[in-house]
mmCIF file of N, CA and C in Angstrom:
data_model
loop_
_atom_site.group_PDB
_atom_site.id
_atom_site.type_symbol
_atom_site.label_atom_id
_atom_site.label_comp_id
_atom_site.label_asym_id
_atom_site.label_seq_id
_atom_site.Cartn_x
_atom_site.Cartn_y
_atom_site.Cartn_z
ATOM 1 N N UNK A 1 0.850 -1.166 0.000
ATOM 2 C CA UNK A 1 0.000 0.000 0.000
ATOM 3 C C UNK A 1 0.904 1.238 0.000
ATOM 4 N N UNK A 2 0.580 2.198 -0.856
ATOM 5 C CA UNK A 2 1.362 3.426 -0.889
ATOM 6 C C UNK A 2 1.040 4.286 0.334
ATOM 7 N N UNK A 3 1.899 5.253 0.594
ATOM 8 C CA UNK A 3 1.660 6.171 1.712
ATOM 9 C C UNK A 3 0.374 6.954 1.492
ATOM 10 N N UNK A 4 0.123 7.330 0.262
ATOM 11 C CA UNK A 4 -1.111 8.057 -0.072
ATOM 12 C C UNK A 4 -2.333 7.212 0.255
ATOM 13 N N UNK A 5 -2.309 5.953 -0.164
ATOM 14 C CA UNK A 5 -3.437 5.060 0.100
ATOM 15 C C UNK A 5 -3.637 4.863 1.598
ATOM 16 N N UNK A 6 -2.543 4.683 2.343
ATOM 17 C CA UNK A 6 -2.654 4.488 3.793
ATOM 18 C C UNK A 6 -3.239 5.725 4.462
ATOM 19 N N UNK A 7 -2.797 6.900 4.037
ATOM 20 C CA UNK A 7 -3.310 8.142 4.614
ATOM 21 C C UNK A 7 -4.807 8.303 4.322
ATOM 22 N N UNK A 8 -5.191 8.019 3.092
ATOM 23 C CA UNK A 8 -6.607 8.132 2.730
ATOM 24 C C UNK A 8 -7.461 7.124 3.493
ATOM 25 N N UNK A 9 -6.942 5.922 3.671
ATOM 26 C CA UNK A 9 -7.673 4.901 4.420
ATOM 27 C C UNK A 9 -7.812 5.313 5.885
ATOM 28 N N UNK A 10 -6.742 5.818 6.476
ATOM 29 C CA UNK A 10 -6.806 6.299 7.864
ATOM 30 C C UNK A 10 -7.827 7.421 8.006
ATOM 31 N N UNK A 11 -7.814 8.352 7.064
ATOM 32 C CA UNK A 11 -8.780 9.470 7.099
ATOM 33 C C UNK A 11 -10.211 8.968 6.943
ATOM 34 N N UNK A 12 -10.394 7.987 6.081
ATOM 35 C CA UNK A 12 -11.726 7.427 5.882
ATOM 36 C C UNK A 12 -12.212 6.722 7.144
ATOM 37 N N UNK A 13 -11.344 5.947 7.779
ATOM 38 C CA UNK A 13 -11.719 5.278 9.035
ATOM 39 C C UNK A 13 -12.090 6.304 10.100
ATOM 40 N N UNK A 14 -11.312 7.358 10.203
ATOM 41 C CA UNK A 14 -11.598 8.408 11.185
ATOM 42 C C UNK A 14 -12.967 9.030 10.898
ATOM 43 N N UNK A 15 -13.224 9.328 9.635
ATOM 44 C CA UNK A 15 -14.514 9.905 9.246
ATOM 45 C C UNK A 15 -15.669 8.956 9.591
ATOM 46 N N UNK A 16 -15.523 7.697 9.269
ATOM 47 C CA UNK A 16 -16.603 6.733 9.528
ATOM 48 C C UNK A 16 -16.902 6.609 11.014
ATOM 49 N N UNK A 17 -15.866 6.632 11.835
ATOM 50 C CA UNK A 17 -16.073 6.499 13.285
ATOM 51 C C UNK A 17 -16.656 7.775 13.882
ATOM 52 N N UNK A 18 -16.159 8.933 13.454
ATOM 53 C CA UNK A 18 -16.611 10.194 14.068
ATOM 54 C C UNK A 18 -17.948 10.676 13.515
ATOM 55 N N UNK A 19 -18.191 10.436 12.237
ATOM 56 C CA UNK A 19 -19.433 10.925 11.635
ATOM 57 C C UNK A 19 -20.550 9.890 11.634
ATOM 58 N N UNK A 20 -20.184 8.635 11.714
ATOM 59 C CA UNK A 20 -21.165 7.568 11.717
ATOM 60 C C UNK A 20 -21.005 6.762 13.002
ATOM 61 N N UNK A 21 -20.496 5.559 12.900
ATOM 62 C CA UNK A 21 -20.266 4.767 14.116
ATOM 63 C C UNK A 21 -19.347 3.584 13.801
ATOM 64 N N UNK A 22 -18.985 2.875 14.829
ATOM 65 C CA UNK A 22 -18.053 1.752 14.678
ATOM 66 C C UNK A 22 -18.628 0.642 13.797
ATOM 67 N N UNK A 23 -19.924 0.436 13.857
ATOM 68 C CA UNK A 23 -20.559 -0.604 13.033
ATOM 69 C C UNK A 23 -20.401 -0.292 11.536
ATOM 70 N N UNK A 24 -20.576 0.967 11.166
ATOM 71 C CA UNK A 24 -20.409 1.366 9.760
ATOM 72 C C UNK A 24 -18.964 1.141 9.330
ATOM 73 N N UNK A 25 -18.020 1.496 10.192
ATOM 74 C CA UNK A 25 -16.595 1.269 9.881
ATOM 75 C C UNK A 25 -16.338 -0.222 9.712
ATOM 76 N N UNK A 26 -16.882 -1.036 10.608
ATOM 77 C CA UNK A 26 -16.694 -2.490 10.528
ATOM 78 C C UNK A 26 -17.264 -3.049 9.231
ATOM 79 N N UNK A 27 -18.422 -2.555 8.818
ATOM 80 C CA UNK A 27 -19.020 -2.995 7.551
ATOM 81 C C UNK A 27 -18.111 -2.648 6.376
ATOM 82 N N UNK A 28 -17.546 -1.438 6.420
ATOM 83 C CA UNK A 28 -16.640 -1.024 5.352
ATOM 84 C C UNK A 28 -15.401 -1.914 5.326
ATOM 85 N N UNK A 29 -14.831 -2.205 6.491
ATOM 86 C CA UNK A 29 -13.635 -3.048 6.572
ATOM 87 C C UNK A 29 -13.931 -4.433 5.999
ATOM 88 N N UNK A 30 -15.098 -4.968 6.275
ATOM 89 C CA UNK A 30 -15.468 -6.274 5.717
ATOM 90 C C UNK A 30 -15.526 -6.216 4.194
ATOM 91 N N UNK A 31 -16.131 -5.157 3.649
ATOM 92 C CA UNK A 31 -16.196 -5.009 2.193
ATOM 93 C C UNK A 31 -14.800 -4.864 1.595
ATOM 94 N N UNK A 32 -13.960 -4.063 2.252
ATOM 95 C CA UNK A 32 -12.596 -3.859 1.788
ATOM 96 C C UNK A 32 -11.819 -5.177 1.798
ATOM 97 N N UNK A 33 -11.929 -5.926 2.881
ATOM 98 C CA UNK A 33 -11.241 -7.224 2.977
ATOM 99 C C UNK A 33 -11.702 -8.178 1.874
ATOM 100 N N UNK A 34 -12.989 -8.197 1.626
ATOM 101 C CA UNK A 34 -13.531 -9.069 0.581
ATOM 102 C C UNK A 34 -12.995 -8.657 -0.790
ATOM 103 N N UNK A 35 -12.923 -7.350 -1.029
ATOM 104 C CA UNK A 35 -12.393 -6.853 -2.302
ATOM 105 C C UNK A 35 -10.923 -7.224 -2.462
ATOM 106 N N UNK A 36 -10.151 -7.059 -1.410
ATOM 107 C CA UNK A 36 -8.723 -7.393 -1.472
ATOM 108 C C UNK A 36 -8.533 -8.887 -1.708
ATOM 109 N N UNK A 37 -9.357 -9.712 -1.073
ATOM 110 C CA UNK A 37 -9.283 -11.158 -1.313
ATOM 111 C C UNK A 37 -9.569 -11.479 -2.778
ATOM 112 N N UNK A 38 -10.530 -10.779 -3.363
ATOM 113 C CA UNK A 38 -10.857 -11.001 -4.771
ATOM 114 C C UNK A 38 -9.696 -10.580 -5.662
ATOM 115 N N UNK A 39 -9.083 -9.443 -5.342
ATOM 116 C CA UNK A 39 -7.926 -8.987 -6.115
ATOM 117 C C UNK A 39 -6.804 -10.022 -6.041
ATOM 118 N N UNK A 40 -6.579 -10.582 -4.864
ATOM 119 C CA UNK A 40 -5.515 -11.588 -4.706
ATOM 120 C C UNK A 40 -5.745 -12.789 -5.616
ATOM 121 N N UNK A 41 -6.993 -13.209 -5.733
ATOM 122 C CA UNK A 41 -7.310 -14.379 -6.550
ATOM 123 C C UNK A 41 -7.357 -14.061 -8.040
ATOM 124 N N UNK A 42 -7.915 -12.901 -8.393
ATOM 125 C CA UNK A 42 -8.131 -12.545 -9.796
ATOM 126 C C UNK A 42 -7.845 -11.058 -10.012
ATOM 127 N N UNK A 43 -6.590 -10.647 -9.978
ATOM 128 C CA UNK A 43 -6.292 -9.212 -10.074
ATOM 129 C C UNK A 43 -6.722 -8.572 -11.396
ATOM 130 N N UNK A 44 -6.859 -9.375 -12.423
ATOM 131 C CA UNK A 44 -7.216 -8.835 -13.737
ATOM 132 C C UNK A 44 -8.718 -8.694 -13.947
ATOM 133 N N UNK A 45 -9.508 -9.104 -12.979
ATOM 134 C CA UNK A 45 -10.961 -9.147 -13.152
ATOM 135 C C UNK A 45 -11.610 -7.754 -13.181
ATOM 136 N N UNK A 46 -10.979 -6.787 -12.556
ATOM 137 C CA UNK A 46 -11.568 -5.451 -12.487
ATOM 138 C C UNK A 46 -11.078 -4.604 -13.659
ATOM 139 N N UNK A 47 -11.852 -3.590 -14.042
ATOM 140 C CA UNK A 47 -11.488 -2.815 -15.233
ATOM 141 C C UNK A 47 -10.225 -1.981 -15.042
ATOM 142 N N UNK A 48 -9.501 -1.866 -16.141
ATOM 143 C CA UNK A 48 -8.323 -1.009 -16.135
ATOM 144 C C UNK A 48 -8.798 0.440 -16.185
ATOM 145 N N UNK A 49 -8.131 1.285 -15.434
ATOM 146 C CA UNK A 49 -8.485 2.703 -15.394
ATOM 147 C C UNK A 49 -8.206 3.356 -16.737
ATOM 148 N N UNK A 50 -9.058 4.276 -17.120
ATOM 149 C CA UNK A 50 -8.820 5.029 -18.352
ATOM 150 C C UNK A 50 -7.784 6.123 -18.124
ATOM 151 N N UNK A 51 -7.451 6.376 -16.859
ATOM 152 C CA UNK A 51 -6.495 7.439 -16.508
ATOM 153 C C UNK A 51 -5.036 7.027 -16.727
ATOM 154 N N UNK A 52 -4.708 5.768 -16.413
ATOM 155 C CA UNK A 52 -3.325 5.298 -16.546
ATOM 156 C C UNK A 52 -3.319 3.822 -16.895
ATOM 157 N N UNK A 53 -2.449 3.462 -17.811
ATOM 158 C CA UNK A 53 -2.310 2.059 -18.204
ATOM 159 C C UNK A 53 -1.711 1.262 -17.042
ATOM 160 N N UNK A 54 -2.227 0.074 -16.826
ATOM 161 C CA UNK A 54 -1.721 -0.785 -15.763
ATOM 162 C C UNK A 54 -2.291 -0.465 -14.388
ATOM 163 N N UNK A 55 -3.226 0.453 -14.332
ATOM 164 C CA UNK A 55 -3.882 0.831 -13.080
ATOM 165 C C UNK A 55 -5.318 0.319 -13.139
ATOM 166 N N UNK A 56 -5.720 -0.397 -12.127
ATOM 167 C CA UNK A 56 -7.047 -1.000 -12.106
ATOM 168 C C UNK A 56 -7.901 -0.342 -11.036
ATOM 169 N N UNK A 57 -9.215 -0.351 -11.260
ATOM 170 C CA UNK A 57 -10.115 0.278 -10.292
ATOM 171 C C UNK A 57 -11.176 -0.710 -9.828
ATOM 172 N N UNK A 58 -11.484 -0.593 -8.568
ATOM 173 C CA UNK A 58 -12.453 -1.478 -7.944
ATOM 174 C C UNK A 58 -13.377 -0.615 -7.083
ATOM 175 N N UNK A 59 -14.659 -0.686 -7.337
ATOM 176 C CA UNK A 59 -15.634 0.079 -6.550
ATOM 177 C C UNK A 59 -15.936 -0.716 -5.285
ATOM 178 N N UNK A 60 -15.564 -0.126 -4.138
ATOM 179 C CA UNK A 60 -15.831 -0.778 -2.853
ATOM 180 C C UNK A 60 -17.249 -0.465 -2.405
ATOM 181 N N UNK A 61 -17.591 0.820 -2.438
ATOM 182 C CA UNK A 61 -18.946 1.291 -2.162
ATOM 183 C C UNK A 61 -19.252 2.368 -3.199
ATOM 184 N N UNK A 62 -20.450 2.865 -3.227
ATOM 185 C CA UNK A 62 -20.781 3.891 -4.222
ATOM 186 C C UNK A 62 -19.979 5.170 -4.009
ATOM 187 N N UNK A 63 -19.386 5.327 -2.832
ATOM 188 C CA UNK A 63 -18.604 6.530 -2.540
ATOM 189 C C UNK A 63 -17.096 6.289 -2.529
ATOM 190 N N UNK A 64 -16.657 5.061 -2.605
ATOM 191 C CA UNK A 64 -15.224 4.764 -2.471
ATOM 192 C C UNK A 64 -14.756 3.793 -3.551
ATOM 193 N N UNK A 65 -13.741 4.231 -4.278
ATOM 194 C CA UNK A 65 -13.123 3.405 -5.310
ATOM 195 C C UNK A 65 -11.656 3.215 -4.971
ATOM 196 N N UNK A 66 -11.181 1.994 -5.119
ATOM 197 C CA UNK A 66 -9.794 1.638 -4.844
ATOM 198 C C UNK A 66 -9.072 1.498 -6.182
ATOM 199 N N UNK A 67 -7.873 2.064 -6.268
ATOM 200 C CA UNK A 67 -7.045 1.930 -7.457
ATOM 201 C C UNK A 67 -5.809 1.130 -7.093
ATOM 202 N N UNK A 68 -5.445 0.165 -7.941
ATOM 203 C CA UNK A 68 -4.317 -0.706 -7.637
ATOM 204 C C UNK A 68 -3.572 -1.100 -8.901
ATOM 205 N N UNK A 69 -2.362 -1.556 -8.700
ATOM 206 C CA UNK A 69 -1.524 -2.153 -9.740
ATOM 207 C C UNK A 69 -1.144 -3.554 -9.243
ATOM 208 N N UNK A 70 -0.734 -4.397 -10.158
ATOM 209 C CA UNK A 70 -0.266 -5.712 -9.712
ATOM 210 C C UNK A 70 0.827 -6.233 -10.634
ATOM 211 N N UNK A 71 1.648 -7.080 -10.044
ATOM 212 C CA UNK A 71 2.656 -7.831 -10.790
ATOM 213 C C UNK A 71 2.417 -9.296 -10.435
ATOM 214 N N UNK A 72 3.255 -10.151 -10.939
ATOM 215 C CA UNK A 72 3.093 -11.572 -10.615
ATOM 216 C C UNK A 72 3.403 -11.849 -9.150
ATOM 217 N N UNK A 73 4.089 -10.924 -8.481
ATOM 218 C CA UNK A 73 4.500 -11.149 -7.100
ATOM 219 C C UNK A 73 3.760 -10.319 -6.062
ATOM 220 N N UNK A 74 3.178 -9.189 -6.471
ATOM 221 C CA UNK A 74 2.535 -8.349 -5.457
ATOM 222 C C UNK A 74 1.431 -7.479 -6.032
ATOM 223 N N UNK A 75 0.597 -6.998 -5.120
ATOM 224 C CA UNK A 75 -0.483 -6.069 -5.421
ATOM 225 C C UNK A 75 -0.166 -4.785 -4.671
ATOM 226 N N UNK A 76 -0.242 -3.658 -5.358
ATOM 227 C CA UNK A 76 0.034 -2.372 -4.737
ATOM 228 C C UNK A 76 -1.238 -1.536 -4.779
ATOM 229 N N UNK A 77 -1.759 -1.208 -3.610
ATOM 230 C CA UNK A 77 -2.916 -0.322 -3.542
ATOM 231 C C UNK A 77 -2.369 1.089 -3.678
ATOM 232 N N UNK A 78 -2.748 1.761 -4.755
ATOM 233 C CA UNK A 78 -2.206 3.080 -5.076
ATOM 234 C C UNK A 78 -2.941 4.169 -4.317
ATOM 235 N N UNK A 79 -4.262 4.130 -4.337
ATOM 236 C CA UNK A 79 -5.047 5.137 -3.630
ATOM 237 C C UNK A 79 -6.488 4.682 -3.479
ATOM 238 N N UNK A 80 -7.181 5.361 -2.596
ATOM 239 C CA UNK A 80 -8.633 5.230 -2.473
ATOM 240 C C UNK A 80 -9.195 6.585 -2.836
ATOM 241 N N UNK A 81 -10.311 6.609 -3.532
ATOM 242 C CA UNK A 81 -10.869 7.871 -3.996
ATOM 243 C C UNK A 81 -12.327 7.987 -3.601
ATOM 244 N N UNK A 82 -12.674 9.129 -3.016
ATOM 245 C CA UNK A 82 -14.066 9.442 -2.677
ATOM 246 C C UNK A 82 -14.723 9.943 -3.954
ATOM 247 N N UNK A 83 -15.656 9.192 -4.476
ATOM 248 C CA UNK A 83 -16.256 9.501 -5.772
ATOM 249 C C UNK A 83 -17.127 10.754 -5.756
ATOM 250 N N UNK A 84 -17.347 11.328 -4.587
ATOM 251 C CA UNK A 84 -18.111 12.577 -4.510
ATOM 252 C C UNK A 84 -17.220 13.785 -4.800
ATOM 253 N N UNK A 85 -15.920 13.560 -4.890
ATOM 254 C CA UNK A 85 -14.978 14.640 -5.180
ATOM 255 C C UNK A 85 -14.877 14.887 -6.679
ATOM 256 N N UNK A 86 -14.258 16.009 -7.008
ATOM 257 C CA UNK A 86 -13.977 16.328 -8.394
ATOM 258 C C UNK A 86 -12.994 15.271 -8.929
ATOM 259 N N UNK A 87 -13.303 14.618 -10.033
ATOM 260 C CA UNK A 87 -12.424 13.568 -10.570
ATOM 261 C C UNK A 87 -11.008 14.065 -10.890
ATOM 262 N N UNK A 88 -10.851 15.352 -11.122
ATOM 263 C CA UNK A 88 -9.522 15.887 -11.406
ATOM 264 C C UNK A 88 -8.589 15.746 -10.201
ATOM 265 N N UNK A 89 -9.148 15.677 -8.993
ATOM 266 C CA UNK A 89 -8.336 15.482 -7.793
ATOM 267 C C UNK A 89 -7.634 14.121 -7.808
ATOM 268 N N UNK A 90 -8.216 13.180 -8.493
ATOM 269 C CA UNK A 90 -7.646 11.833 -8.562
ATOM 270 C C UNK A 90 -6.282 11.850 -9.226
ATOM 271 N N UNK A 91 -6.102 12.708 -10.203
ATOM 272 C CA UNK A 91 -4.849 12.775 -10.951
ATOM 273 C C UNK A 91 -3.673 13.047 -10.009
ATOM 274 N N UNK A 92 -3.881 13.842 -8.990
ATOM 275 C CA UNK A 92 -2.826 14.159 -8.023
ATOM 276 C C UNK A 92 -2.334 12.905 -7.304
ATOM 277 N N UNK A 93 -3.214 11.965 -7.039
ATOM 278 C CA UNK A 93 -2.881 10.760 -6.291
ATOM 279 C C UNK A 93 -2.244 9.667 -7.136
ATOM 280 N N UNK A 94 -2.405 9.779 -8.440
ATOM 281 C CA UNK A 94 -1.891 8.726 -9.311
ATOM 282 C C UNK A 94 -0.490 9.062 -9.747
#
């Protein structure tokens, strides 16, 4: 996981706990874990991003999209993006 992705994930967890509750955060973590397990088994299954070649996107929830790259040896989570933001902000993270 990149530093950017870790920071965004930490901020998202903080938001979910402070603005919602621990149960909502737990639900999100379960969805995230399930998505990561799917990536581990079939990294090519999700669509390639139109923004950069070799970058894949996975919709975790309607508000959160995960972007990742993979090689034969590892998966790198590049960033998480809040889809309610201006899409141009995504370019900064990639």
